[in-house]
C-alpha cells in the first residue's frame, strides 16, 4: 500500500486545518506492490497473532503507542490491553522485532482452520462506465474492457452499468442485450427513488462469462456517450448544477454497492 499526502506538513488540529485554506488530503493506493518510498512490504506468517482494537477493530501497527501491557489505537484513541503473549512478542529488541513493528507496510498470512475446506468463490466483475466522457475516451474504455473480458475465467460473472443523468443496467442473457434505465432526479440528495434490485433482478444483471462472453462484448460495443440533446435537456433542468447531475458518479456508485450488497447480505468485490 502506498500513502501520499498532498502537502509535506499536516495541520496539528482541525482549527488550524480550517483556517489554513490549503487542500490537505491523502491519496491511498491500497494494492500497490511498494509503499510511497518504493519499498517492498515486510512479510510474515503470524497474522493471527496481531492484536486488534476492541473499539474500531484496527490492527496493531508501528503507528500505535505501545506500553508495557497496553497499546493505544491511533485511529480511535482506544486503550487496549495486551495479553501476556502479545506483551512478550513486543518486548523484543529491535533486531528481532516482529514484522508489524519493523514496518508500516506488511503482508502477513492468516492460517486456515483445521480441516477447513477451501471455499469455492465465484469472481464477480462489474464495469461501471461514465457516459459523460468524450467519444474518444469511451472508445478507449471499451477497448480496455473487451481486452479484460478475454482474460476472465469462464466461471466469472460480469455485469455492465452505465451512468450519466441516468443509470443503465444491462441484461445480456436474452436473445439481444437490453438496458433498463433509472433517471437520477435533478434534486437528488444522493439517493434514487427506486432500488436497482427492483429495476433488474440480480441474476439477470450478472452473466456467466463462459456462456455469454459474445453478448457481453456486443453490449459493450453498443455503449455510446450521452447525446448532445440529452446534455442540453439536462443542463436546462438543473442549470448551474448540470455537470454534477449529468455525471451522477456518486449516486451511481452508491446505488451499485447497495445493489451488490443485497445478495444474501454479501458485498461482492468489484472490478471497475
PDB file of C-alpha atoms in Angstrom:
ATOM      1  CA  UNK A   1       0.000   0.000   0.000  1.00  0.00           C
ATOM      2  CA  UNK A   2       1.224   3.493  -0.815  1.00  0.00           C
ATOM      3  CA  UNK A   3       0.064   6.629   1.046  1.00  0.00           C
ATOM      4  CA  UNK A   4       0.954  10.003  -0.438  1.00  0.00           C
ATOM      5  CA  UNK A   5      -0.103  13.275   1.267  1.00  0.00           C
ATOM      6  CA  UNK A   6      -0.946  16.361  -0.757  1.00  0.00           C
ATOM      7  CA  UNK A   7       1.282  18.513   1.466  1.00  0.00           C
ATOM      8  CA  UNK A   8       4.602  17.927   3.201  1.00  0.00           C
ATOM      9  CA  UNK A   9       3.300  19.213   6.571  1.00  0.00           C
ATOM     10  CA  UNK A  10      -0.004  18.438   8.280  1.00  0.00           C
ATOM     11  CA  UNK A  11      -2.169  20.748  10.416  1.00  0.00           C
ATOM     12  CA  UNK A  12      -1.930  19.832  14.081  1.00  0.00           C
ATOM     13  CA  UNK A  13      -5.660  20.270  14.728  1.00  0.00           C
ATOM     14  CA  UNK A  14      -8.978  20.906  12.972  1.00  0.00           C
ATOM     15  CA  UNK A  15      -8.976  24.628  13.738  1.00  0.00           C
ATOM     16  CA  UNK A  16      -5.630  25.110  12.011  1.00  0.00           C
ATOM     17  CA  UNK A  17      -6.795  22.977   9.099  1.00  0.00           C
ATOM     18  CA  UNK A  18      -9.942  25.064   8.607  1.00  0.00           C
ATOM     19  CA  UNK A  19      -8.128  28.387   8.866  1.00  0.00           C
ATOM     20  CA  UNK A  20      -5.274  27.436   6.529  1.00  0.00           C
ATOM     21  CA  UNK A  21      -7.453  27.088   3.424  1.00  0.00           C
ATOM     22  CA  UNK A  22      -4.980  24.574   1.985  1.00  0.00           C
ATOM     23  CA  UNK A  23      -6.008  21.450   0.025  1.00  0.00           C
ATOM     24  CA  UNK A  24      -4.995  18.890   2.630  1.00  0.00           C
ATOM     25  CA  UNK A  25      -5.605  15.277   1.720  1.00  0.00           C
ATOM     26  CA  UNK A  26      -4.085  11.841   1.268  1.00  0.00           C
ATOM     27  CA  UNK A  27      -4.008   9.602  -1.823  1.00  0.00           C
ATOM     28  CA  UNK A  28      -4.105   5.914  -0.889  1.00  0.00           C
ATOM     29  CA  UNK A  29      -3.170   3.108  -3.301  1.00  0.00           C
ATOM     30  CA  UNK A  30      -4.233   0.022  -1.311  1.00  0.00           C
ATOM     31  CA  UNK A  31      -2.949  -2.647  -3.719  1.00  0.00           C
ATOM     32  CA  UNK A  32       0.382  -1.047  -4.602  1.00  0.00           C
ATOM     33  CA  UNK A  33       3.285  -3.524  -4.658  1.00  0.00           C
ATOM     34  CA  UNK A  34       5.511  -0.955  -2.931  1.00  0.00           C
ATOM     35  CA  UNK A  35       4.978   1.860  -0.463  1.00  0.00           C
ATOM     36  CA  UNK A  36       5.334   5.576  -1.226  1.00  0.00           C
ATOM     37  CA  UNK A  37       9.115   5.264  -0.851  1.00  0.00           C
ATOM     38  CA  UNK A  38       9.336   2.352  -3.303  1.00  0.00           C
ATOM     39  CA  UNK A  39       9.996  -0.210  -0.545  1.00  0.00           C
ATOM     40  CA  UNK A  40       8.548  -3.716  -0.686  1.00  0.00           C
ATOM     41  CA  UNK A  41       6.427  -4.976   2.238  1.00  0.00           C
ATOM     42  CA  UNK A  42       7.819  -6.835   5.214  1.00  0.00           C
ATOM     43  CA  UNK A  43       6.371 -10.358   5.182  1.00  0.00           C
ATOM     44  CA  UNK A  44       5.476 -12.919   7.826  1.00  0.00           C
ATOM     45  CA  UNK A  45       3.160 -15.819   8.602  1.00  0.00           C
ATOM     46  CA  UNK A  46       1.788 -14.851  12.021  1.00  0.00           C
ATOM     47  CA  UNK A  47      -1.100 -12.615  11.012  1.00  0.00           C
ATOM     48  CA  UNK A  48      -3.385 -14.287  13.537  1.00  0.00           C
ATOM     49  CA  UNK A  49      -1.201 -13.023  16.412  1.00  0.00           C
ATOM     50  CA  UNK A  50      -1.605  -9.301  15.694  1.00  0.00           C
ATOM     51  CA  UNK A  51      -3.835  -7.558  18.279  1.00  0.00           C
ATOM     52  CA  UNK A  52      -6.900  -5.648  17.104  1.00  0.00           C
ATOM     53  CA  UNK A  53      -8.551  -2.625  18.647  1.00  0.00           C
ATOM     54  CA  UNK A  54     -11.563  -3.537  20.776  1.00  0.00           C
ATOM     55  CA  UNK A  55     -13.363  -0.382  19.621  1.00  0.00           C
ATOM     56  CA  UNK A  56     -12.742   0.039  15.858  1.00  0.00           C
ATOM     57  CA  UNK A  57     -11.047  -3.335  15.109  1.00  0.00           C
ATOM     58  CA  UNK A  58      -7.965  -1.682  13.578  1.00  0.00           C
ATOM     59  CA  UNK A  59      -4.800  -3.777  13.582  1.00  0.00           C
ATOM     60  CA  UNK A  60      -1.783  -3.017  15.740  1.00  0.00           C
ATOM     61  CA  UNK A  61       0.986  -1.279  13.758  1.00  0.00           C
ATOM     62  CA  UNK A  62       4.037   0.946  14.087  1.00  0.00           C
ATOM     63  CA  UNK A  63       1.675   3.934  14.347  1.00  0.00           C
ATOM     64  CA  UNK A  64       0.326   2.751  17.712  1.00  0.00           C
ATOM     65  CA  UNK A  65       1.587   3.997  21.066  1.00  0.00           C
ATOM     66  CA  UNK A  66       2.985   0.870  22.718  1.00  0.00           C
ATOM     67  CA  UNK A  67       3.167   0.498  26.501  1.00  0.00           C
ATOM     68  CA  UNK A  68       4.311  -2.441  28.605  1.00  0.00           C
ATOM     69  CA  UNK A  69       0.890  -4.047  28.980  1.00  0.00           C
ATOM     70  CA  UNK A  70      -1.268  -1.997  26.626  1.00  0.00           C
ATOM     71  CA  UNK A  71      -1.354  -0.046  23.355  1.00  0.00           C
ATOM     72  CA  UNK A  72      -3.283   2.970  22.115  1.00  0.00           C
ATOM     73  CA  UNK A  73      -5.120   2.872  18.793  1.00  0.00           C
ATOM     74  CA  UNK A  74      -4.073   5.802  16.537  1.00  0.00           C
ATOM     75  CA  UNK A  75      -7.447   5.786  14.785  1.00  0.00           C
ATOM     76  CA  UNK A  76      -9.935   5.972  17.652  1.00  0.00           C
ATOM     77  CA  UNK A  77      -7.559   6.568  20.642  1.00  0.00           C
ATOM     78  CA  UNK A  78      -8.886   3.493  22.455  1.00  0.00           C
ATOM     79  CA  UNK A  79      -6.560   1.997  25.090  1.00  0.00           C
ATOM     80  CA  UNK A  80      -6.253  -1.764  24.573  1.00  0.00           C
ATOM     81  CA  UNK A  81      -4.795  -4.352  26.924  1.00  0.00           C
ATOM     82  CA  UNK A  82      -2.034  -6.674  25.740  1.00  0.00           C
ATOM     83  CA  UNK A  83      -2.156 -10.350  26.577  1.00  0.00           C
ATOM     84  CA  UNK A  84       0.916 -11.891  28.193  1.00  0.00           C
ATOM     85  CA  UNK A  85       1.924 -13.489  24.877  1.00  0.00           C
ATOM     86  CA  UNK A  86       1.475 -10.226  22.955  1.00  0.00           C
ATOM     87  CA  UNK A  87       3.432  -8.263  25.570  1.00  0.00           C
ATOM     88  CA  UNK A  88       6.277 -10.767  25.280  1.00  0.00           C
ATOM     89  CA  UNK A  89       6.102 -10.556  21.467  1.00  0.00           C
ATOM     90  CA  UNK A  90       6.559  -6.782  21.520  1.00  0.00           C
ATOM     91  CA  UNK A  91       9.197  -6.736  24.285  1.00  0.00           C
ATOM     92  CA  UNK A  92      11.914  -7.991  21.910  1.00  0.00           C
ATOM     93  CA  UNK A  93      14.919  -5.901  20.931  1.00  0.00           C
ATOM     94  CA  UNK A  94      14.967  -4.051  17.621  1.00  0.00           C
ATOM     95  CA  UNK A  95      16.875  -6.733  15.690  1.00  0.00           C
ATOM     96  CA  UNK A  96      14.240  -9.401  16.382  1.00  0.00           C
ATOM     97  CA  UNK A  97      11.057  -7.358  16.255  1.00  0.00           C
ATOM     98  CA  UNK A  98       8.029  -8.932  14.537  1.00  0.00           C
ATOM     99  CA  UNK A  99       7.081  -7.596  11.070  1.00  0.00           C
ATOM    100  CA  UNK A 100       4.392  -5.224  12.351  1.00  0.00           C
ATOM    101  CA  UNK A 101       6.999  -3.400  14.466  1.00  0.00           C
ATOM    102  CA  UNK A 102       9.596  -3.180  11.696  1.00  0.00           C
ATOM    103  CA  UNK A 103       7.447  -1.514   9.031  1.00  0.00           C
ATOM    104  CA  UNK A 104       4.075   0.145   8.492  1.00  0.00           C
ATOM    105  CA  UNK A 105       3.792  -1.845   5.235  1.00  0.00           C
ATOM    106  CA  UNK A 106       3.424  -5.568   5.956  1.00  0.00           C
ATOM    107  CA  UNK A 107       1.986  -8.646   4.254  1.00  0.00           C
ATOM    108  CA  UNK A 108       1.052 -11.325   6.780  1.00  0.00           C
ATOM    109  CA  UNK A 109      -0.567 -14.710   6.220  1.00  0.00           C
ATOM    110  CA  UNK A 110      -3.572 -15.924   8.192  1.00  0.00           C
ATOM    111  CA  UNK A 111      -3.573 -19.693   8.834  1.00  0.00           C
ATOM    112  CA  UNK A 112      -6.674 -21.661   7.848  1.00  0.00           C
ATOM    113  CA  UNK A 113      -8.688 -23.531  10.441  1.00  0.00           C
ATOM    114  CA  UNK A 114      -8.120 -27.244  10.972  1.00  0.00           C
ATOM    115  CA  UNK A 115      -9.995 -29.253   8.358  1.00  0.00           C
ATOM    116  CA  UNK A 116     -11.253 -26.096   6.679  1.00  0.00           C
ATOM    117  CA  UNK A 117     -12.149 -26.692   3.044  1.00  0.00           C
ATOM    118  CA  UNK A 118     -11.288 -24.027   0.550  1.00  0.00           C
ATOM    119  CA  UNK A 119     -14.445 -22.077  -0.106  1.00  0.00           C
ATOM    120  CA  UNK A 120     -15.474 -22.051  -3.738  1.00  0.00           C
ATOM    121  CA  UNK A 121     -15.964 -18.426  -4.677  1.00  0.00           C
ATOM    122  CA  UNK A 122     -17.200 -17.036  -7.953  1.00  0.00           C
ATOM    123  CA  UNK A 123     -15.319 -13.955  -9.164  1.00  0.00           C
ATOM    124  CA  UNK A 124     -17.656 -11.032  -9.880  1.00  0.00           C
ATOM    125  CA  UNK A 125     -16.702  -8.117 -12.124  1.00  0.00           C
ATOM    126  CA  UNK A 126     -18.760  -5.001 -12.790  1.00  0.00           C
ATOM    127  CA  UNK A 127     -17.904  -2.428 -15.453  1.00  0.00           C
ATOM    128  CA  UNK A 128     -19.228   0.986 -14.346  1.00  0.00           C
ATOM    129  CA  UNK A 129     -18.962   3.218 -17.428  1.00  0.00           C
ATOM    130  CA  UNK A 130     -19.207   7.021 -17.386  1.00  0.00           C
ATOM    131  CA  UNK A 131     -21.232   8.128 -20.431  1.00  0.00           C
ATOM    132  CA  UNK A 132     -20.475  11.816 -19.871  1.00  0.00           C
ATOM    133  CA  UNK A 133     -16.925  11.328 -21.183  1.00  0.00           C
ATOM    134  CA  UNK A 134     -15.908  12.065 -24.765  1.00  0.00           C
ATOM    135  CA  UNK A 135     -16.445   9.568 -27.568  1.00  0.00           C
ATOM    136  CA  UNK A 136     -12.676   9.102 -27.981  1.00  0.00           C
ATOM    137  CA  UNK A 137     -12.184   8.338 -24.295  1.00  0.00           C
ATOM    138  CA  UNK A 138     -15.172   5.991 -24.249  1.00  0.00           C
ATOM    139  CA  UNK A 139     -13.688   4.034 -27.167  1.00  0.00           C
ATOM    140  CA  UNK A 140     -10.513   3.546 -25.121  1.00  0.00           C
ATOM    141  CA  UNK A 141     -12.589   2.348 -22.162  1.00  0.00           C
ATOM    142  CA  UNK A 142     -14.477  -0.147 -24.315  1.00  0.00           C
ATOM    143  CA  UNK A 143     -11.244  -1.460 -25.833  1.00  0.00           C
ATOM    144  CA  UNK A 144      -9.781  -1.977 -22.360  1.00  0.00           C
ATOM    145  CA  UNK A 145     -12.919  -3.769 -21.157  1.00  0.00           C
ATOM    146  CA  UNK A 146     -13.010  -6.048 -24.201  1.00  0.00           C
ATOM    147  CA  UNK A 147      -9.371  -6.975 -23.607  1.00  0.00           C
ATOM    148  CA  UNK A 148     -10.063  -7.625 -19.919  1.00  0.00           C
ATOM    149  CA  UNK A 149     -13.084  -9.749 -20.840  1.00  0.00           C
ATOM    150  CA  UNK A 150     -10.848 -12.105 -22.817  1.00  0.00           C
ATOM    151  CA  UNK A 151      -8.682 -12.658 -19.745  1.00  0.00           C
ATOM    152  CA  UNK A 152     -11.540 -13.599 -17.389  1.00  0.00           C
ATOM    153  CA  UNK A 153     -12.143 -17.201 -16.396  1.00  0.00           C
ATOM    154  CA  UNK A 154     -15.293 -18.832 -17.851  1.00  0.00           C
ATOM    155  CA  UNK A 155     -16.803 -19.200 -14.383  1.00  0.00           C
ATOM    156  CA  UNK A 156     -16.693 -15.464 -13.668  1.00  0.00           C
ATOM    157  CA  UNK A 157     -19.787 -13.276 -13.512  1.00  0.00           C
ATOM    158  CA  UNK A 158     -19.826  -9.963 -15.373  1.00  0.00           C
ATOM    159  CA  UNK A 159     -22.194  -7.000 -15.237  1.00  0.00           C
ATOM    160  CA  UNK A 160     -22.396  -3.710 -17.129  1.00  0.00           C
ATOM    161  CA  UNK A 161     -23.638  -0.469 -15.566  1.00  0.00           C
ATOM    162  CA  UNK A 162     -23.589   2.942 -17.248  1.00  0.00           C
ATOM    163  CA  UNK A 163     -24.186   6.322 -15.643  1.00  0.00           C
ATOM    164  CA  UNK A 164     -24.729   9.935 -16.657  1.00  0.00           C
ATOM    165  CA  UNK A 165     -28.014  11.696 -15.845  1.00  0.00           C
ATOM    166  CA  UNK A 166     -29.392   8.161 -15.544  1.00  0.00           C
ATOM    167  CA  UNK A 167     -28.152   4.732 -14.513  1.00  0.00           C
ATOM    168  CA  UNK A 168     -28.342   1.907 -17.043  1.00  0.00           C
ATOM    169  CA  UNK A 169     -28.376  -1.810 -16.149  1.00  0.00           C
ATOM    170  CA  UNK A 170     -27.622  -4.311 -18.926  1.00  0.00           C
ATOM    171  CA  UNK A 171     -29.181  -7.760 -19.312  1.00  0.00           C
ATOM    172  CA  UNK A 172     -27.168  -9.763 -21.863  1.00  0.00           C
ATOM    173  CA  UNK A 173     -28.741 -13.156 -21.206  1.00  0.00           C
ATOM    174  CA  UNK A 174     -31.651 -12.794 -23.619  1.00  0.00           C
ATOM    175  CA  UNK A 175     -31.697 -13.052 -27.430  1.00  0.00           C
ATOM    176  CA  UNK A 176     -30.360  -9.480 -27.627  1.00  0.00           C
ATOM    177  CA  UNK A 177     -28.752  -7.276 -24.945  1.00  0.00           C
ATOM    178  CA  UNK A 178     -31.229  -4.904 -23.308  1.00  0.00           C
ATOM    179  CA  UNK A 179     -30.720  -1.971 -20.955  1.00  0.00           C
ATOM    180  CA  UNK A 180     -33.053  -0.632 -18.280  1.00  0.00           C
ATOM    181  CA  UNK A 181     -32.546   2.956 -17.163  1.00  0.00           C
ATOM    182  CA  UNK A 182     -33.181   4.724 -13.878  1.00  0.00           C
ATOM    183  CA  UNK A 183     -33.122   8.518 -14.070  1.00  0.00           C
ATOM    184  CA  UNK A 184     -31.250  10.440 -11.383  1.00  0.00           C
ATOM    185  CA  UNK A 185     -33.556  13.222 -10.130  1.00  0.00           C
ATOM    186  CA  UNK A 186     -32.099  16.740 -10.617  1.00  0.00           C
ATOM    187  CA  UNK A 187     -32.721  17.471  -6.939  1.00  0.00           C
ATOM    188  CA  UNK A 188     -31.292  14.129  -5.805  1.00  0.00           C
ATOM    189  CA  UNK A 189     -29.741  14.080  -2.337  1.00  0.00           C
ATOM    190  CA  UNK A 190     -27.584  11.101  -3.264  1.00  0.00           C
ATOM    191  CA  UNK A 191     -30.357   8.512  -3.401  1.00  0.00           C
ATOM    192  CA  UNK A 192     -32.636   7.123  -6.088  1.00  0.00           C
ATOM    193  CA  UNK A 193     -36.409   6.868  -5.896  1.00  0.00           C
ATOM    194  CA  UNK A 194     -36.181   3.152  -6.738  1.00  0.00           C
ATOM    195  CA  UNK A 195     -33.676   0.461  -5.773  1.00  0.00           C
ATOM    196  CA  UNK A 196     -31.697  -1.136  -8.580  1.00  0.00           C
ATOM    197  CA  UNK A 197     -32.786  -4.581  -7.399  1.00  0.00           C
ATOM    198  CA  UNK A 198     -36.351  -3.587  -8.268  1.00  0.00           C
ATOM    199  CA  UNK A 199     -35.278  -2.486 -11.751  1.00  0.00           C
ATOM    200  CA  UNK A 200     -33.463  -5.673 -12.734  1.00  0.00           C
ATOM    201  CA  UNK A 201     -33.122  -8.992 -10.870  1.00  0.00           C
ATOM    202  CA  UNK A 202     -29.628  -9.678  -9.659  1.00  0.00           C
ATOM    203  CA  UNK A 203     -29.368 -12.922 -11.644  1.00  0.00           C
ATOM    204  CA  UNK A 204     -30.170 -11.024 -14.859  1.00  0.00           C
ATOM    205  CA  UNK A 205     -27.557  -8.333 -14.257  1.00  0.00           C
ATOM    206  CA  UNK A 206     -24.603 -10.675 -13.681  1.00  0.00           C
ATOM    207  CA  UNK A 207     -23.982 -13.031 -16.600  1.00  0.00           C
ATOM    208  CA  UNK A 208     -21.601 -16.043 -16.675  1.00  0.00           C
ATOM    209  CA  UNK A 209     -18.653 -15.129 -18.880  1.00  0.00           C
ATOM    210  CA  UNK A 210     -18.265 -18.628 -20.270  1.00  0.00           C
ATOM    211  CA  UNK A 211     -21.825 -18.657 -21.643  1.00  0.00           C
ATOM    212  CA  UNK A 212     -22.404 -15.026 -22.590  1.00  0.00           C
ATOM    213  CA  UNK A 213     -18.970 -13.622 -23.487  1.00  0.00           C
ATOM    214  CA  UNK A 214     -20.036 -12.753 -27.048  1.00  0.00           C
ATOM    215  CA  UNK A 215     -23.199 -10.990 -25.881  1.00  0.00           C
ATOM    216  CA  UNK A 216     -21.279  -9.081 -23.224  1.00  0.00           C
ATOM    217  CA  UNK A 217     -18.940  -7.890 -25.979  1.00  0.00           C
ATOM    218  CA  UNK A 218     -21.939  -6.922 -28.144  1.00  0.00           C
ATOM    219  CA  UNK A 219     -23.411  -4.923 -25.266  1.00  0.00           C
ATOM    220  CA  UNK A 220     -20.123  -3.093 -24.685  1.00  0.00           C
ATOM    221  CA  UNK A 221     -19.990  -2.157 -28.370  1.00  0.00           C
ATOM    222  CA  UNK A 222     -23.428  -0.517 -28.100  1.00  0.00           C
ATOM    223  CA  UNK A 223     -22.335   1.843 -25.311  1.00  0.00           C
ATOM    224  CA  UNK A 224     -22.356   5.441 -26.561  1.00  0.00           C
ATOM    225  CA  UNK A 225     -21.614   8.770 -24.840  1.00  0.00           C
ATOM    226  CA  UNK A 226     -24.506  10.879 -23.610  1.00  0.00           C
ATOM    227  CA  UNK A 227     -26.193  12.533 -26.610  1.00  0.00           C
ATOM    228  CA  UNK A 228     -25.825  16.267 -27.178  1.00  0.00           C
ATOM    229  CA  UNK A 229     -29.582  16.756 -26.953  1.00  0.00           C
ATOM    230  CA  UNK A 230     -29.628  14.981 -23.596  1.00  0.00           C
ATOM    231  CA  UNK A 231     -26.837  17.222 -22.331  1.00  0.00           C
ATOM    232  CA  UNK A 232     -28.842  20.268 -23.353  1.00  0.00           C
ATOM    233  CA  UNK A 233     -32.015  18.951 -21.718  1.00  0.00           C
ATOM    234  CA  UNK A 234     -30.213  18.098 -18.508  1.00  0.00           C
ATOM    235  CA  UNK A 235     -28.498  21.481 -18.454  1.00  0.00           C
ATOM    236  CA  UNK A 236     -31.801  23.312 -18.824  1.00  0.00           C
ATOM    237  CA  UNK A 237     -33.269  21.293 -15.960  1.00  0.00           C
ATOM    238  CA  UNK A 238     -30.508  21.707 -13.411  1.00  0.00           C
ATOM    239  CA  UNK A 239     -28.950  24.991 -14.568  1.00  0.00           C
ATOM    240  CA  UNK A 240     -25.659  25.644 -12.807  1.00  0.00           C
ATOM    241  CA  UNK A 241     -25.562  22.126 -11.321  1.00  0.00           C
ATOM    242  CA  UNK A 242     -25.690  20.478 -14.738  1.00  0.00           C
ATOM    243  CA  UNK A 243     -22.289  18.846 -14.627  1.00  0.00           C
ATOM    244  CA  UNK A 244     -22.894  17.197 -11.274  1.00  0.00           C
ATOM    245  CA  UNK A 245     -26.225  15.713 -12.251  1.00  0.00           C
ATOM    246  CA  UNK A 246     -25.144  14.825 -15.785  1.00  0.00           C
ATOM    247  CA  UNK A 247     -22.311  12.678 -14.500  1.00  0.00           C
ATOM    248  CA  UNK A 248     -24.046  11.139 -11.495  1.00  0.00           C
ATOM    249  CA  UNK A 249     -20.894   9.331 -10.361  1.00  0.00           C
ATOM    250  CA  UNK A 250     -21.506   9.345  -6.608  1.00  0.00           C
ATOM    251  CA  UNK A 251     -25.168   8.355  -6.854  1.00  0.00           C
ATOM    252  CA  UNK A 252     -24.358   5.571  -9.319  1.00  0.00           C
ATOM    253  CA  UNK A 253     -21.545   4.024  -7.288  1.00  0.00           C
ATOM    254  CA  UNK A 254     -23.539   4.221  -4.053  1.00  0.00           C
ATOM    255  CA  UNK A 255     -26.529   2.575  -5.733  1.00  0.00           C
ATOM    256  CA  UNK A 256     -24.280  -0.095  -7.264  1.00  0.00           C
ATOM    257  CA  UNK A 257     -22.680  -1.031  -3.943  1.00  0.00           C
ATOM    258  CA  UNK A 258     -26.111  -1.264  -2.314  1.00  0.00           C
ATOM    259  CA  UNK A 259     -27.306  -3.362  -5.256  1.00  0.00           C
ATOM    260  CA  UNK A 260     -24.450  -5.841  -4.885  1.00  0.00           C
ATOM    261  CA  UNK A 261     -24.974  -5.993  -1.122  1.00  0.00           C
ATOM    262  CA  UNK A 262     -28.491  -7.390  -1.270  1.00  0.00           C
ATOM    263  CA  UNK A 263     -27.464 -10.894  -2.327  1.00  0.00           C
ATOM    264  CA  UNK A 264     -27.519 -12.875   0.934  1.00  0.00           C
ATOM    265  CA  UNK A 265     -26.160  -9.856   2.757  1.00  0.00           C
ATOM    266  CA  UNK A 266     -22.853 -10.135   0.908  1.00  0.00           C
ATOM    267  CA  UNK A 267     -20.943  -7.313  -0.723  1.00  0.00           C
ATOM    268  CA  UNK A 268     -19.181  -8.618  -3.798  1.00  0.00           C
ATOM    269  CA  UNK A 269     -15.737  -7.472  -4.867  1.00  0.00           C
ATOM    270  CA  UNK A 270     -15.947  -5.003  -7.721  1.00  0.00           C
ATOM    271  CA  UNK A 271     -13.630  -4.599 -10.660  1.00  0.00           C
ATOM    272  CA  UNK A 272     -14.331  -1.207 -12.243  1.00  0.00           C
TER     273      UNK A 272
END
